[in-house]
Amino acid sequence: MSDIIKPRVLKGFRDFLPGSEIERADLSEKLVMAFRQSGFVPIDTPVLEYAEILLGKAGGETEKQVYRFTDHGGRDVAMRFDLTVPLARFMAEHYDELELPFRRYHIAKVWRGENTQRGRYREFTQCDFDIIGVDSASADFDIVSTIVLAMKTLGVAGATVKINHRGIFNRFLSIIGAETKSADTLRIVDKLAKIGKEETGRLLEQVLGNTAKDELMEFIREDEAFGPTLERITSLAGGSNPDSDRIEQIFAMASAAGQDACLKLAPSITRGLDYYTGVVFETFLDKLPDIGSICSGGRYNNLASLYTKQDLPGVGASVGLDRLLAALDTLNHKAKPHGYTQLLVTMADSRLAPQYQAAAFLARNAGIACEVYPEARKLPLQYAYAEKKGASFALIRGIEENDRNIWLLRKLSSRTMQEYSSLEDAINAVKMG
Amino acid sequence: MSDIIKPRVLKGFRDFLPGSEIERADLSEKLVMAFRQSGFVPIDTPVLEYAEILLGKAGGETEKQVYRFTDHGGRDVAMRFDLTVPLARFMAEHYDELELPFRRYHIAKVWRGENTQRGRYREFTQCDFDIIGVDSASADFDIVSTIVLAMKTLGVAGATVKINHRGIFNRFLSIIGAETKSADTLRIVDKLAKIGKEETGRLLEQVLGNTAKDELMEFIREDEAFGPTLERITSLAGGSNPDSDRIEQIFAMASAAGQDACLKLAPSITRGLDYYTGVVFETFLDKLPDIGSICSGGRYNNLASLYTKQDLPGVGASVGLDRLLAALDTLNHKAKPHGYTQLLVTMADSRLAPQYQAAAFLARNAGIACEVYPEARKLPLQYAYAEKKGASFALIRGIEENDRNIWLLRKLSSRTMQEYSSLEDAINAVKMG
């Protein structure tokens, strides 16, 4: 035993066994379908980049978490910690080769050496989609409509996109004399859904005093429909201007497309990051509000200023894949599928292996996902294997069936067996289910 | 300009712009389809692992190339340099949770700090598929049949899997008294396709002397059909035994499945790696033999011995994605698609944006990939954008068309315009192509 290395993964890292990986692949594939349906295209960027490029904009916390080292050539390199900084670098570098407005999606792993005690992973997958090169209400709405389409593609009924505009919020903060405390205020308001009204009020009072706190609590009320809420916050922010017009235009598009029921104006949504300059959104599942937003984003008007003087406005969102997977698990209550196989061709006798392989070819030609059990073992054991892979049928032919020139087809769910005098008929029966 | 960081990627690393990334995604998706059709399931493992685990088996060359560093917790970690070592660790760690025989595919990036002057990348994608936990002719053939199915799914006509058996080769080397020179001999024979018969003979003579060289050149002849070749090498290797039986069984399966034309017995195929213990294969495209093997692999009977005492025989292969992409480019002569969009809803007038978004929703509901141009710019510019994204149609409605309550549909290839009095009819026309 002394020369055996104990197999284990690093803290905060995960293996994905087929049950989980099939679920993750299914989720990704459906999201990708929605992105492609909405005009988005994929890109990919390196996992390793110059540390200077990845960390140019990052603050202290990110810098502490990033995996950074010196490579063989003495270069200071780092593993990407998000997909936004690489996108900015990518847009600056390939500006002349890209067709603007540029709609891209990117589903890929990122790494952060975070404290795993908070239940965070050090390796996780991000899923971002953005529209770069234009600042318009239509582009803003495209992000909303893509979220709605993605939820539909995933079969999730009842998702609400909560939208707000940083500009209206900031104008209002000026009016109540809180513009110098905007960072603290945004941070507190952003937690409303998590900590509740009362605690939000208490914290806001500490920062803003009692009067401003009351005004702010009135501003962030979410108990009215889109129209009245927009009217109220516009008026509290000093009247109409391009910010409130933008929200109005987005709502008009949602209404025209029959999607207004999915869109809610939520003045408390601010998103923590300084990064956002216009609309911001978060997405909640009506049946699982407590898991938090499963897709969040907003408009930023300075994507790549670190790498180019080119003006690159953008709007985008990021899907929380781990959170969404957990939600789908809860909503669907389905057992995890451990395979794609529909038909297992059993191996009753290894001398007949050529026939089994020929049957598998025929089945695959008929569009059936099919595998041959690779050695002759007891049939109950092969059936158990087939069931664990999620197969519906097992095909059997032993020496006796071979002599009689028949095939047996076992329906695994009912444990019933049917005899077929032709292989084609047996395969047809599998196709029929 | 002084505060702009020059956007650039590390040497040996690549950005993938939509044209290339769509091609790569298409290739991956088709391979995945073939894997799933053949009973394989996906897994994923971390990019970073303990260096001790990844490098346990590695020799000097690998160790020099691997990206290795100390993480925040003082751990000696490394980025994976292939998908085989992580699979071995994975199998040992999760042995009790997995259903054996275990068929897995894994398409993921790996990193090697190789010399880029040889045209090698430091970050590239590997695509592996393996069957673990069984040593049988049927499992060996499953790898062949999966390669054949993958090529069919990719629309590649004329791919040949060349197969050989290490055991037969080694028996023959003993007979000609060359067993002590087997490593050198294997290395030279492996280059036959690259360097040609004459040079191979010259190099072999240096190692083996003239007589043994002649005998070996006779052994590796590839000018006969499967049966006669098998007979010849079996006899030269001292007669039938389990090795030659295995090859015979695999050929019987290929014949029964009607795939024998895709399978060639090639006694010169040895695969360089010590790792293989049984059958070995390489795959060549009949129209592009010079690009070399696009899918290679073989049987190994000691996958995870570093991490477990459990016996884990396996057989598998690896698709050379970059090489295969280059081959598909050459074979298909198609322009790279830069998007999935079928219909662009143009923005003739931003006041009508709600109508455009409503039209896009309707189109997507009809299964059409569709996007709205996000701002009102000159129509020719919007048409050019649509063409670059690969769209076939553009939908137009300006103020005049709105007043007349009609929609215009432009077929981009013919630059013809058709008038529709109903949006549904226009969308139907897109569906019809």
Tab-separated table of C-alpha atoms in Angstrom, chain A residues 1 3-11 13-18 21-22 24-25 29 32 36-50 52-53 56 64-69 71-72 75 77 79-80 89-90 92-94 97-103 105 109 111 113 122-123 131 133-134 136 138-139 141-142 145 148-149 152 249 252-253 256-257 259 305-309 338-342 347 353-355 357-358 361 364-365 367-375 385 388-389, chain B residues 1 3-11 13-18 21-22 24-25 29 32 36-50 52-53 56 64-69 71-72 75 77 79-80 89-90 92-94 97-103 105 109 111 113 122-123 131 133-134 136 138-139 141-142 145 148-149 152 249 252-253 256-257 259 305-309 338-342 347 353-355 357-358 361 364-365 367-375 385 388-389:
chain	number	residue	atom	x	y	z
A	1	MET	CA	0.000	0.000	0.000
A	3	ASP	CA	3.284	3.349	-2.997
A	4	ILE	CA	-0.407	4.137	-3.535
A	5	ILE	CA	-1.178	7.872	-3.805
A	6	LYS	CA	-4.470	8.668	-2.072
A	7	PRO	CA	-6.892	9.824	-4.789
A	8	ARG	CA	-8.491	13.122	-3.742
A	9	VAL	CA	-9.369	16.553	-5.122
A	10	LEU	CA	-8.359	19.949	-3.751
A	11	LYS	CA	-10.602	21.677	-1.219
A	13	PHE	CA	-12.933	21.645	-6.208
A	14	ARG	CA	-15.393	19.046	-7.447
A	15	ASP	CA	-15.614	15.951	-9.561
A	16	PHE	CA	-18.826	15.657	-11.541
A	17	LEU	CA	-20.085	12.098	-11.803
A	18	PRO	CA	-22.380	11.221	-14.723
A	21	GLU	CA	-22.665	16.063	-15.321
A	22	ILE	CA	-25.620	14.975	-17.477
A	24	ARG	CA	-25.229	20.218	-16.077
A	25	ALA	CA	-24.862	19.379	-19.768
A	29	GLU	CA	-27.477	22.888	-23.841
A	32	VAL	CA	-27.236	27.680	-25.414
A	36	ARG	CA	-28.702	31.005	-30.308
A	37	GLN	CA	-32.423	31.548	-30.857
A	38	SER	CA	-31.857	35.153	-29.761
A	39	GLY	CA	-28.897	35.891	-32.035
A	40	PHE	CA	-26.025	35.343	-29.580
A	41	VAL	CA	-22.789	33.686	-30.729
A	42	PRO	CA	-20.120	31.853	-28.710
A	43	ILE	CA	-16.529	32.897	-28.128
A	44	ASP	CA	-13.768	31.398	-26.038
A	45	THR	CA	-10.748	32.931	-24.355
A	46	PRO	CA	-7.710	31.430	-22.586
A	47	VAL	CA	-7.940	30.244	-18.986
A	48	LEU	CA	-4.495	31.748	-18.321
A	49	GLU	CA	-3.795	35.398	-19.072
A	50	TYR	CA	-1.213	38.007	-18.121
A	52	GLU	CA	-1.595	42.567	-15.413
A	53	ILE	CA	-4.505	42.227	-17.830
A	56	GLY	CA	-5.853	45.778	-13.955
A	64	LYS	CA	-6.209	38.062	-2.898
A	65	GLN	CA	-8.393	35.309	-4.376
A	66	VAL	CA	-6.919	34.961	-7.817
A	67	TYR	CA	-4.687	31.995	-8.739
A	68	ARG	CA	-1.518	33.754	-9.858
A	69	PHE	CA	1.952	32.415	-10.530
A	71	ASP	CA	5.139	30.528	-15.743
A	72	HIS	CA	8.113	28.754	-17.380
A	75	ARG	CA	5.668	35.661	-17.052
A	77	VAL	CA	0.151	34.932	-15.175
A	79	MET	CA	-6.259	32.042	-14.063
A	80	ARG	CA	-9.377	33.973	-15.028
A	89	ARG	CA	-9.729	42.431	-23.262
A	90	PHE	CA	-11.164	40.386	-26.155
A	92	ALA	CA	-10.422	45.701	-27.281
A	93	GLU	CA	-8.061	43.298	-29.044
A	94	HIS	CA	-10.443	42.139	-31.786
A	97	GLU	CA	-12.599	41.832	-36.612
A	98	LEU	CA	-15.988	41.809	-34.894
A	99	GLU	CA	-19.381	42.766	-36.194
A	100	LEU	CA	-20.962	45.323	-33.837
A	101	PRO	CA	-23.405	45.195	-32.100
A	102	PHE	CA	-21.734	42.055	-30.791
A	103	ARG	CA	-23.922	39.527	-28.974
A	105	TYR	CA	-22.415	34.050	-24.839
A	109	LYS	CA	-15.046	27.741	-15.745
A	111	TRP	CA	-11.356	30.139	-10.413
A	113	GLY	CA	-9.416	30.912	-4.040
A	122	ARG	CA	-12.985	27.575	-5.867
A	123	GLU	CA	-13.759	26.292	-9.344
A	131	ILE	CA	-24.621	42.806	-26.185
A	133	GLY	CA	-21.416	48.264	-28.859
A	134	VAL	CA	-24.823	49.840	-28.460
A	136	SER	CA	-30.423	51.302	-26.520
A	138	SER	CA	-34.033	47.486	-27.447
A	139	ALA	CA	-30.694	45.939	-26.433
A	141	PHE	CA	-34.942	44.454	-23.515
A	142	ASP	CA	-33.102	41.769	-25.518
A	145	SER	CA	-36.395	38.545	-23.455
A	148	VAL	CA	-37.568	34.761	-20.462
A	149	LEU	CA	-36.836	32.485	-23.444
A	152	LYS	CA	-39.195	28.727	-21.144
A	249	GLN	CA	-39.592	51.982	-23.503
A	252	ALA	CA	-43.614	49.049	-23.881
A	253	MET	CA	-41.595	46.343	-25.649
A	256	ALA	CA	-46.086	44.488	-27.148
A	257	ALA	CA	-44.400	41.078	-26.975
A	259	GLN	CA	-44.236	39.429	-21.793
A	305	SER	CA	-11.648	51.348	-20.986
A	306	LEU	CA	-8.599	49.673	-19.442
A	307	TYR	CA	-7.518	48.276	-22.798
A	308	THR	CA	-8.810	50.690	-25.438
A	309	LYS	CA	-9.965	54.254	-25.946
A	338	HIS	CA	-27.209	8.327	-15.264
A	339	GLY	CA	-27.018	7.754	-18.998
A	340	TYR	CA	-28.461	8.292	-22.451
A	341	THR	CA	-28.741	4.624	-23.376
A	342	GLN	CA	-32.222	3.566	-24.500
A	347	MET	CA	-24.345	-10.439	-23.942
A	353	ALA	CA	-20.911	-11.000	-29.928
A	354	PRO	CA	-20.814	-10.264	-33.682
A	355	GLN	CA	-24.615	-10.569	-33.798
A	357	GLN	CA	-22.754	-5.663	-32.391
A	358	ALA	CA	-24.692	-5.955	-35.662
A	361	PHE	CA	-25.499	-0.876	-35.429
A	364	ARG	CA	-28.209	3.240	-33.827
A	365	ASN	CA	-29.055	3.622	-37.502
A	367	GLY	CA	-31.720	6.651	-34.059
A	368	ILE	CA	-31.699	4.617	-30.865
A	369	ALA	CA	-28.950	5.221	-28.308
A	370	CYS	CA	-27.646	1.743	-27.771
A	371	GLU	CA	-24.752	-0.162	-26.239
A	372	VAL	CA	-23.659	-3.785	-26.083
A	373	TYR	CA	-22.854	-5.193	-22.642
A	374	PRO	CA	-19.183	-5.999	-23.187
A	375	GLU	CA	-18.894	-9.416	-21.533
A	385	TYR	CA	-26.780	-2.182	-15.331
A	388	LYS	CA	-28.965	2.273	-13.819
A	389	LYS	CA	-28.050	3.771	-17.181
B	1	MET	CA	-2.587	56.491	-23.795
B	3	ASP	CA	-2.794	54.156	-18.746
B	4	ILE	CA	-4.058	51.765	-21.444
B	5	ILE	CA	-2.949	48.126	-20.958
B	6	LYS	CA	-2.158	46.552	-24.315
B	7	PRO	CA	-4.730	43.774	-24.876
B	8	ARG	CA	-2.938	40.537	-25.787
B	9	VAL	CA	-2.941	36.812	-24.985
B	10	LEU	CA	-0.020	34.693	-23.801
B	11	LYS	CA	2.173	32.946	-26.362
B	13	PHE	CA	-2.803	30.622	-26.151
B	14	ARG	CA	-5.709	31.497	-28.421
B	15	ASP	CA	-8.891	33.497	-28.510
B	16	PHE	CA	-11.689	31.857	-30.457
B	17	LEU	CA	-13.806	34.343	-32.391
B	18	PRO	CA	-17.362	33.340	-33.311
B	21	GLU	CA	-15.923	28.866	-31.952
B	22	ILE	CA	-19.132	27.977	-33.817
B	24	ARG	CA	-15.609	23.995	-32.674
B	25	ALA	CA	-18.993	23.861	-30.942
B	29	GLU	CA	-21.810	18.608	-30.408
B	32	VAL	CA	-21.057	14.128	-28.185
B	36	ARG	CA	-24.281	9.305	-26.366
B	37	GLN	CA	-25.671	7.111	-29.139
B	38	SER	CA	-23.056	4.530	-28.149
B	39	GLY	CA	-23.774	4.521	-24.414
B	40	PHE	CA	-21.025	6.875	-23.196
B	41	VAL	CA	-21.705	9.349	-20.380
B	42	PRO	CA	-19.933	12.610	-19.528
B	43	ILE	CA	-17.893	13.367	-16.422
B	44	ASP	CA	-15.886	16.399	-15.390
B	45	THR	CA	-12.880	16.799	-13.138
B	46	PRO	CA	-11.059	19.857	-11.757
B	47	VAL	CA	-8.553	21.773	-13.864
B	48	LEU	CA	-6.299	22.113	-10.807
B	49	GLU	CA	-5.187	19.048	-8.856
B	50	TYR	CA	-2.490	18.137	-6.356
B	52	GLU	CA	1.633	14.773	-6.628
B	53	ILE	CA	-1.473	13.184	-8.139
B	56	GLY	CA	2.921	10.606	-10.043
B	64	LYS	CA	8.997	20.180	-17.340
B	65	GLN	CA	5.922	21.219	-19.321
B	66	VAL	CA	3.268	21.191	-16.639
B	67	TYR	CA	1.932	24.443	-15.139
B	68	ARG	CA	2.693	23.929	-11.463
B	69	PHE	CA	2.609	26.374	-8.574
B	71	ASP	CA	-1.647	27.929	-4.059
B	72	HIS	CA	-2.889	30.262	-1.288
B	75	ARG	CA	-0.434	23.347	-1.600
B	77	VAL	CA	-0.836	22.189	-7.351
B	79	MET	CA	-3.075	22.289	-14.110
B	80	ARG	CA	-4.047	19.028	-15.821
B	89	ARG	CA	-7.630	9.313	-10.139
B	90	PHE	CA	-11.408	9.685	-10.650
B	92	ALA	CA	-9.905	5.087	-8.061
B	93	GLU	CA	-11.689	7.692	-5.924
B	94	HIS	CA	-15.248	6.927	-7.044
B	97	GLU	CA	-20.167	4.977	-6.818
B	98	LEU	CA	-19.769	4.046	-10.494
B	99	GLU	CA	-21.518	1.453	-12.565
B	100	LEU	CA	-18.920	-0.781	-14.247
B	101	PRO	CA	-18.235	-1.234	-17.141
B	102	PHE	CA	-17.922	2.541	-17.156
B	103	ARG	CA	-18.103	4.314	-20.518
B	105	TYR	CA	-16.410	10.803	-22.579
B	109	LYS	CA	-9.018	21.851	-22.045
B	111	TRP	CA	-2.334	22.774	-20.604
B	113	GLY	CA	4.036	24.706	-21.544
B	122	ARG	CA	-0.021	25.559	-24.704
B	123	GLU	CA	-3.773	25.396	-24.180
B	131	ILE	CA	-14.561	1.923	-21.451
B	133	GLY	CA	-13.557	-2.169	-16.026
B	134	VAL	CA	-13.626	-4.860	-18.682
B	136	SER	CA	-13.076	-7.951	-23.934
B	138	SER	CA	-16.595	-6.398	-27.636
B	139	ALA	CA	-15.329	-3.393	-25.664
B	141	PHE	CA	-14.772	-3.100	-30.985
B	142	ASP	CA	-17.047	-0.544	-29.270
B	145	SER	CA	-17.644	1.430	-33.880
B	148	VAL	CA	-17.036	5.024	-37.254
B	149	LEU	CA	-20.310	6.485	-35.935
B	152	LYS	CA	-20.654	9.376	-40.003
B	249	GLN	CA	-13.046	-11.565	-32.900
B	252	ALA	CA	-15.834	-10.804	-36.971
B	253	MET	CA	-17.861	-8.090	-35.198
B	256	ALA	CA	-21.305	-8.782	-38.875
B	257	ALA	CA	-22.063	-5.082	-38.453
B	259	GLN	CA	-18.273	-2.167	-41.065
B	305	SER	CA	-2.520	1.408	-10.337
B	306	LEU	CA	-0.968	4.571	-8.875
B	307	TYR	CA	-4.096	5.312	-6.842
B	308	THR	CA	-5.721	1.955	-6.122
B	309	LYS	CA	-5.007	-1.759	-5.910
B	338	HIS	CA	-20.547	33.660	-37.989
B	339	GLY	CA	-23.891	33.209	-36.319
B	340	TYR	CA	-27.070	31.204	-35.874
B	341	THR	CA	-29.489	34.015	-36.710
B	342	GLN	CA	-31.971	33.164	-39.474
B	347	MET	CA	-34.951	48.757	-36.798
B	353	ALA	CA	-39.241	49.023	-31.388
B	354	PRO	CA	-42.109	47.408	-29.434
B	355	GLN	CA	-43.510	46.046	-32.718
B	357	GLN	CA	-39.674	42.943	-30.411
B	358	ALA	CA	-43.179	41.509	-30.692
B	361	PHE	CA	-41.087	36.827	-30.100
B	364	ARG	CA	-38.836	32.566	-31.999
B	365	ASN	CA	-42.070	30.874	-30.981
B	367	GLY	CA	-38.690	28.085	-33.957
B	368	ILE	CA	-36.802	30.737	-35.916
B	369	ALA	CA	-33.506	32.050	-34.539
B	370	CYS	CA	-34.107	35.758	-34.613
B	371	GLU	CA	-32.708	39.037	-33.344
B	372	VAL	CA	-33.770	42.682	-33.465
B	373	TYR	CA	-31.173	45.175	-34.683
B	374	PRO	CA	-30.853	47.267	-31.526
B	375	GLU	CA	-30.783	50.784	-32.935
B	385	TYR	CA	-24.890	42.929	-40.447
B	388	LYS	CA	-22.409	38.598	-41.770
B	389	LYS	CA	-24.369	36.742	-39.087
